[in-house]
Short mmCIF file of C-alpha atoms in Angstrom, two decimals:
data_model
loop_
_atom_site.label_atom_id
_atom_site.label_comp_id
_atom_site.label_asym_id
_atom_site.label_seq_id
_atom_site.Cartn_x
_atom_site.Cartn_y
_atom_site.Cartn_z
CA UNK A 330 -34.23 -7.56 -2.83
CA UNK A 331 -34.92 -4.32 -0.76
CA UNK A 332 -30.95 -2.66 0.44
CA UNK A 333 -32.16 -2.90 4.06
CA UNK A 334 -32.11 -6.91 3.61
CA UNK A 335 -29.21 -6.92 1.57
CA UNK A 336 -27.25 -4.83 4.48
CA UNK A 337 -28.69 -7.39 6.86
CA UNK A 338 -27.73 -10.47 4.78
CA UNK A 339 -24.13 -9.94 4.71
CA UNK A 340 -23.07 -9.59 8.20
CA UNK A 341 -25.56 -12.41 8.97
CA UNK A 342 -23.50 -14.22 6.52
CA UNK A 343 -20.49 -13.76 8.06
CA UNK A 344 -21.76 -14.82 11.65
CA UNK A 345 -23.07 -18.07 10.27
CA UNK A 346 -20.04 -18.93 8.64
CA UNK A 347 -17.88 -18.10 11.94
CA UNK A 348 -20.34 -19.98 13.74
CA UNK A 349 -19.63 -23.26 11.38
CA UNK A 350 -16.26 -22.66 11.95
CA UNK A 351 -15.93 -22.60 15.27
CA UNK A 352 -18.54 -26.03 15.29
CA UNK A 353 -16.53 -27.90 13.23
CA UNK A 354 -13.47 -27.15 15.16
CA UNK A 355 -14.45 -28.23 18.02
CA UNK A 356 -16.42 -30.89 17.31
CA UNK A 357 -13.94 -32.44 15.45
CA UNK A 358 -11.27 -31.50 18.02
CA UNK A 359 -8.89 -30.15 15.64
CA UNK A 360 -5.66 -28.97 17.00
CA UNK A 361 -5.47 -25.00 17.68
CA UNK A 362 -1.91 -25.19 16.26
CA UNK A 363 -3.85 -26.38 12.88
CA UNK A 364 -7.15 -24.59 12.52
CA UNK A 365 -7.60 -22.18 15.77
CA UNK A 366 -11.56 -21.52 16.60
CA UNK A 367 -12.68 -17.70 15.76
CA UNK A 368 -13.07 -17.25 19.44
CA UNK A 369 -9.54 -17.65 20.11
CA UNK A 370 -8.73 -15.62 16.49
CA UNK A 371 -10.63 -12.45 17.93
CA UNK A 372 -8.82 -12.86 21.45
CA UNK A 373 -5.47 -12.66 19.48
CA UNK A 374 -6.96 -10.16 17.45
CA UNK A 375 -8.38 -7.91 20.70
CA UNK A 376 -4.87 -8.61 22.26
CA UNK A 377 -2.60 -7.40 18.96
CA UNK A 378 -5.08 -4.14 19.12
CA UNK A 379 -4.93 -3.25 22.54
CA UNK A 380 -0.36 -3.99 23.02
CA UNK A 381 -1.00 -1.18 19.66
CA UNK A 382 1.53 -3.48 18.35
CA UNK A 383 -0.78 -4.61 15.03
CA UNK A 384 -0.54 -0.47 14.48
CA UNK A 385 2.97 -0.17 14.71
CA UNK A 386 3.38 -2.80 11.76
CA UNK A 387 0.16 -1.64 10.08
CA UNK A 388 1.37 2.16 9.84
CA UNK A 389 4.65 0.25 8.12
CA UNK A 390 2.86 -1.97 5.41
CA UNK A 391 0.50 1.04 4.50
CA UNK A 392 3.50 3.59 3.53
CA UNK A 393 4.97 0.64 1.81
CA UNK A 394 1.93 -0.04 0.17
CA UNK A 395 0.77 3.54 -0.89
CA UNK A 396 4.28 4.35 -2.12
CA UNK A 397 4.86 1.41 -4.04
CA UNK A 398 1.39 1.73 -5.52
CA UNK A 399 2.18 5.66 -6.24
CA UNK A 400 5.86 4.98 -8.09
CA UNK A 401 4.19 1.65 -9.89
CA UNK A 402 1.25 3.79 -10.84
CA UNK A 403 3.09 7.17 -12.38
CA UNK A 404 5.57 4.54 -14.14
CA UNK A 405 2.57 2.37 -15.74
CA UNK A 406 0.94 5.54 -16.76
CA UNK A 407 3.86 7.17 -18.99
CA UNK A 408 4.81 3.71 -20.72
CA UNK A 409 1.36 2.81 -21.31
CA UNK A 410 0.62 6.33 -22.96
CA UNK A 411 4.19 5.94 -25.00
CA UNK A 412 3.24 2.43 -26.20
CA UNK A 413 -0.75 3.03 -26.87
CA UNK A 414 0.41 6.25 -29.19
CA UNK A 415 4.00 5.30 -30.84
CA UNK A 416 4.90 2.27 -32.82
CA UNK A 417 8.24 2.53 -32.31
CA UNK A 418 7.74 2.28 -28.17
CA UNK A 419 5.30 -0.53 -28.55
CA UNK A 420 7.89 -1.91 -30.87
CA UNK A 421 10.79 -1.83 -28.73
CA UNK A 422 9.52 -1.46 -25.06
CA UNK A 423 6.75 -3.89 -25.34
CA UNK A 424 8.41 -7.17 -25.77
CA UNK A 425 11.05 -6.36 -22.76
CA UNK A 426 8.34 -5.17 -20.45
CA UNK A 427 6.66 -8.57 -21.57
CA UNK A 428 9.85 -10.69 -20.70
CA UNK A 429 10.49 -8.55 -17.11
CA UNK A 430 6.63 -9.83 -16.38
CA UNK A 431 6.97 -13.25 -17.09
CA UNK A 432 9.62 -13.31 -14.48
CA UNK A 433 8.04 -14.23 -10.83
CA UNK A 434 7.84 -11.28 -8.52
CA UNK A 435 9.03 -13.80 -5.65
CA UNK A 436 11.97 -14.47 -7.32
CA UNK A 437 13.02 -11.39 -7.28
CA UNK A 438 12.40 -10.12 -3.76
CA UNK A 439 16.04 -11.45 -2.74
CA UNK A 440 17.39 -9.33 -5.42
CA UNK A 441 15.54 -6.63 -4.40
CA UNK A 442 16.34 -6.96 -0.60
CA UNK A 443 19.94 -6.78 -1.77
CA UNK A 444 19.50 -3.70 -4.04
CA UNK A 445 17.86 -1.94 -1.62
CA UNK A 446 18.46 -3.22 1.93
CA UNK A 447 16.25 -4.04 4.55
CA UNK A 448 14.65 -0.55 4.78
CA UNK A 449 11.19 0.88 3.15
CA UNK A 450 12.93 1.12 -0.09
CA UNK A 451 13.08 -2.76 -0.62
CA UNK A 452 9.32 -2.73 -0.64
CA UNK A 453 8.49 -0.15 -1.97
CA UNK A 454 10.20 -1.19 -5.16
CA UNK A 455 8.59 -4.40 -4.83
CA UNK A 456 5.10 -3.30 -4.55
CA UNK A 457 5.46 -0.84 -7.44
CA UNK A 458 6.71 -3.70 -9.38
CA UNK A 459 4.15 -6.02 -8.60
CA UNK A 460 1.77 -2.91 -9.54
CA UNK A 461 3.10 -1.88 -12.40
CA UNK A 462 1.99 -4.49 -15.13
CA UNK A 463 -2.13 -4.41 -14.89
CA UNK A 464 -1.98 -0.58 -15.07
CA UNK A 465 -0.14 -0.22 -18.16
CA UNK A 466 -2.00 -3.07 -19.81
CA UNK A 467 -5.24 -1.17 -18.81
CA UNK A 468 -3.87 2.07 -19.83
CA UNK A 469 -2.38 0.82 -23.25
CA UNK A 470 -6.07 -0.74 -24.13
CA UNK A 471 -8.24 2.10 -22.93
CA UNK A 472 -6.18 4.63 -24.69
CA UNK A 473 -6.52 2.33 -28.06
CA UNK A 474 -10.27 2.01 -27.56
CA UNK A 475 -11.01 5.57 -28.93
CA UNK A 476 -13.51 5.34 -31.81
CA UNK A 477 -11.21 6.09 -35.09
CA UNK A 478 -14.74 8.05 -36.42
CA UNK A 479 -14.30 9.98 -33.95
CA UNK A 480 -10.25 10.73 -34.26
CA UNK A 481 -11.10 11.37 -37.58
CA UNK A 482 -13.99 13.95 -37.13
CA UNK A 483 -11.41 16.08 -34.46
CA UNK A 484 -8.88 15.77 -37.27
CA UNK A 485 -11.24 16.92 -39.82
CA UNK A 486 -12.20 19.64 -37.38
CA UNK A 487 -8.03 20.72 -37.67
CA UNK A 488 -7.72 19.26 -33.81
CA UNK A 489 -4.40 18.63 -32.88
CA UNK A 490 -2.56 15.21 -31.38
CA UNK A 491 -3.08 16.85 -28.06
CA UNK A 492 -6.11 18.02 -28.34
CA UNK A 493 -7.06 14.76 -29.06
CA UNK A 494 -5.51 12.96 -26.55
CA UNK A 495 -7.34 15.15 -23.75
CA UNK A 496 -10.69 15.62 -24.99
CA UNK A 497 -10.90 12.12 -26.37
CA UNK A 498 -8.03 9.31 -25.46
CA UNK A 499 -7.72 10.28 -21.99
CA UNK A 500 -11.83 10.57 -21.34
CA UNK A 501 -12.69 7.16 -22.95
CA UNK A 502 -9.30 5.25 -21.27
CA UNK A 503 -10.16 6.70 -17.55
CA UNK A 504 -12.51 4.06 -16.61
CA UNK A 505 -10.05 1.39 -17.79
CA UNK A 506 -7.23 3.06 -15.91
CA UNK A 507 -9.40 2.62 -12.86
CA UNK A 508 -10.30 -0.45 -12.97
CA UNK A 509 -6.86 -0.82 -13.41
CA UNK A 510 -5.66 1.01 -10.55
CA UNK A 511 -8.11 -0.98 -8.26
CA UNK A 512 -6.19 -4.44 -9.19
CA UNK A 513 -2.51 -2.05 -8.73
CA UNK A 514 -3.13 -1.22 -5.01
CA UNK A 515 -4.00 -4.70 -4.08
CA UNK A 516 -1.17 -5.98 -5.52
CA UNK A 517 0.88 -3.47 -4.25
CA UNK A 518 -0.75 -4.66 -0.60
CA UNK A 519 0.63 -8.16 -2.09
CA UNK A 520 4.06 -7.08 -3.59
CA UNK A 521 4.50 -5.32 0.42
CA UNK A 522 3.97 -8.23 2.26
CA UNK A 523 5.81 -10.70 0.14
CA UNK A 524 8.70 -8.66 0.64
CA UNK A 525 7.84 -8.36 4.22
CA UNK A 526 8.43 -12.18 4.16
CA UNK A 527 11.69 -11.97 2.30
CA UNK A 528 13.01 -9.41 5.11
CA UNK A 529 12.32 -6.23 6.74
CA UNK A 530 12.75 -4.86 10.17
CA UNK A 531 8.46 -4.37 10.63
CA UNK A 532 5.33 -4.51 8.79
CA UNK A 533 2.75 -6.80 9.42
CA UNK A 534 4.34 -9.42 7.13
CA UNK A 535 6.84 -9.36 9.67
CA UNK A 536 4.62 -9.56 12.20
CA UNK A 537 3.50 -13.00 10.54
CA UNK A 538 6.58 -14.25 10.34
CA UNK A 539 7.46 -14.35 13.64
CA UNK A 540 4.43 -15.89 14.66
CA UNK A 541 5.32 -18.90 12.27
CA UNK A 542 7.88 -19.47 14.56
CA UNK A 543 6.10 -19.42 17.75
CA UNK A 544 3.66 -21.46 16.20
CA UNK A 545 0.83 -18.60 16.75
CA UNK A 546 -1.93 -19.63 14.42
CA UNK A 547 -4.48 -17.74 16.36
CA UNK A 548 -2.13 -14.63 15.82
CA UNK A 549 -1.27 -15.05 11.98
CA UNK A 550 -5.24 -15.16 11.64
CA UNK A 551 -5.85 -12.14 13.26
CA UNK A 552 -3.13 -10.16 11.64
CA UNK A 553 -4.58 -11.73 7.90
CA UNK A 554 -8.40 -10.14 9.40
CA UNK A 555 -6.33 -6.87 9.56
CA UNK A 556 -4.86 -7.24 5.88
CA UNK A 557 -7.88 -8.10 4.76
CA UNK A 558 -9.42 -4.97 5.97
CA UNK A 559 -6.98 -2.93 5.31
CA UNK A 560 -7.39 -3.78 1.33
CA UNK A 561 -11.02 -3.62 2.03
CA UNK A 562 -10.92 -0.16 2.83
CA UNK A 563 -8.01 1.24 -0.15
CA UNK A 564 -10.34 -0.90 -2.34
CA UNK A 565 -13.26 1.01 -1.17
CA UNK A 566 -11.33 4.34 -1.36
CA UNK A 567 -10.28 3.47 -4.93
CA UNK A 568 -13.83 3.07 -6.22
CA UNK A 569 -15.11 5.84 -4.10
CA UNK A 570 -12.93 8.35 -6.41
CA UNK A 571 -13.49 6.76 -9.36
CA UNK A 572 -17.60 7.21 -8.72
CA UNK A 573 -16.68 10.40 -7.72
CA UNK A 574 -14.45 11.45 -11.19
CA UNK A 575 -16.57 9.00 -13.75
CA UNK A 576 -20.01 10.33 -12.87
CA UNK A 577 -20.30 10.97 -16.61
CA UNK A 578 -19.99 7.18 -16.86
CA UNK A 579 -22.73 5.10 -17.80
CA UNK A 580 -21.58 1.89 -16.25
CA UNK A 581 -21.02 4.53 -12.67
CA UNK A 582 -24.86 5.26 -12.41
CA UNK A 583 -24.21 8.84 -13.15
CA UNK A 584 -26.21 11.72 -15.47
CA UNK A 585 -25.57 9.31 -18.21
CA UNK A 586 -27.97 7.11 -17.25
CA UNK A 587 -30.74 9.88 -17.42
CA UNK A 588 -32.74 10.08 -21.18
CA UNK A 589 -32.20 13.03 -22.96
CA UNK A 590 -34.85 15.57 -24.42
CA UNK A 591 -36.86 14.04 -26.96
CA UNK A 592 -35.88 10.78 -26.18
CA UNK A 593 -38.44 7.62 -25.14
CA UNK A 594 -37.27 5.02 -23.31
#
């Protein structure tokens, strides 16, 4: 399939699925309080925009979301590096960090709200935890993927732990710490709101909140279209500098994929 039909597909996709929507709605006459029609979602939606009130909150959730992503990402990286390359961390650390994830993040957002208040800091430590596991399991498995022939030919070459570790741990385990990092800033978008919920002072979760209790269905749609772009877009920004670092990558579509000298394919 040709990319011009592919790019014409999609949003022709979307319209046909917003026009069943809207069909079923009302020819079923199904409350607005239940399942509002995506006419009345993109008035709410046009409204929130143009009060700049959806900003306000959205400005909120994205610090939260970018810093608790940031602290959830640095921590992730350091113990997944100490437990990948030292038996004694994977010994001792592992186990704990495997209890602390079996706990549910929910459960401890009223902890957390205690800890830390009602302020950014609250969610902040909640998206970083919510972050935190996927990374270090990436990072842990892409820096134990190195091929041992190859640890052993540096080492027979005299190359150094460290040596090793940046010229061939850390180069092999990058596109596993991306692909971690993409699933780490959506759940940091996640962790935000959930704490949003819990309690805050704004933030879209917020936002959502109080439209639960105004009964605002339209509204709570329209602010989940704006979540759902805004993870759209630090998705897309995730993957755009991971194309953009991994071009040596095969599975990227980079110079790997071009044949050698000499060779026939």
């Amino acid at each position: 399939m040709s990319r011009p039909l592919e790019a014409l597909l999609r949003p022709l996709l979307i319209l046909v699925v917003l026009a069943a929507w809207e069909s079923i709605v009302r020819l079923c006459n199904i409350p607005a309080y239940i399942l509002p029609p995506p006419s009345k979602v993109c008035i709410a939606l046009y409204h929130g925009i143009e009060s700049t009130i959806y900003v306000r909150h959205l400005w909120t959730t994205l610090l939260e979301t970018l810093l608790g992503f940031a602290v959830g990402s640095v921590v992730a990286l350091v113990l997944g590096t100490l437990i990948a390359l030292s038996r004694r961390c994977d010994y001792f650390l592992y186990p704990f960090i495997l209890m602390f994830q079996a706990m549910p993040k929910i459960a401890l957002a009223p902890l957390i709200i205690v800890w830390f208040g009602l302020g950014v800091g609250s969610k902040v430590a909640q998206a970083s935890l919510t972050a935190f596991f996927p990374l270090m399991v990436n990072t842990v498995a892409g820096l134990r993927a190195a091929d041992e022939d190859r640890v052993s030919l540096m080492r027979s070459l005299d190359a150094s732990n460290m040596q090793i570790f940046w010229m061939l741990r850390i180069p092999g385990a990058t596109p596993y710490i991306f692909a971690g990092l993409e699933i780490a800033m959506m759940l940091a978008l996640i962790g935000s709101i959930v704490a949003e919920f819990v309690g805050a002072q704004r933030g879209l979760g917020v936002l959502i909140m109080s439209m639960t209790y105004t009964m605002d269905v339209a509204g709570q749609f329209s602010v989940l279209i704006v979540l759902s772009v805004l993870g759209l877009l630090l998705h897309t920004i995730i993957v755009a500098v991971r194309k953009r670092l991994l071009f040596w990558d095969a599975s990227q579509g980079g110079i790997s994929n071009l044949p050698v000298e000499g060779e026939v394919r």
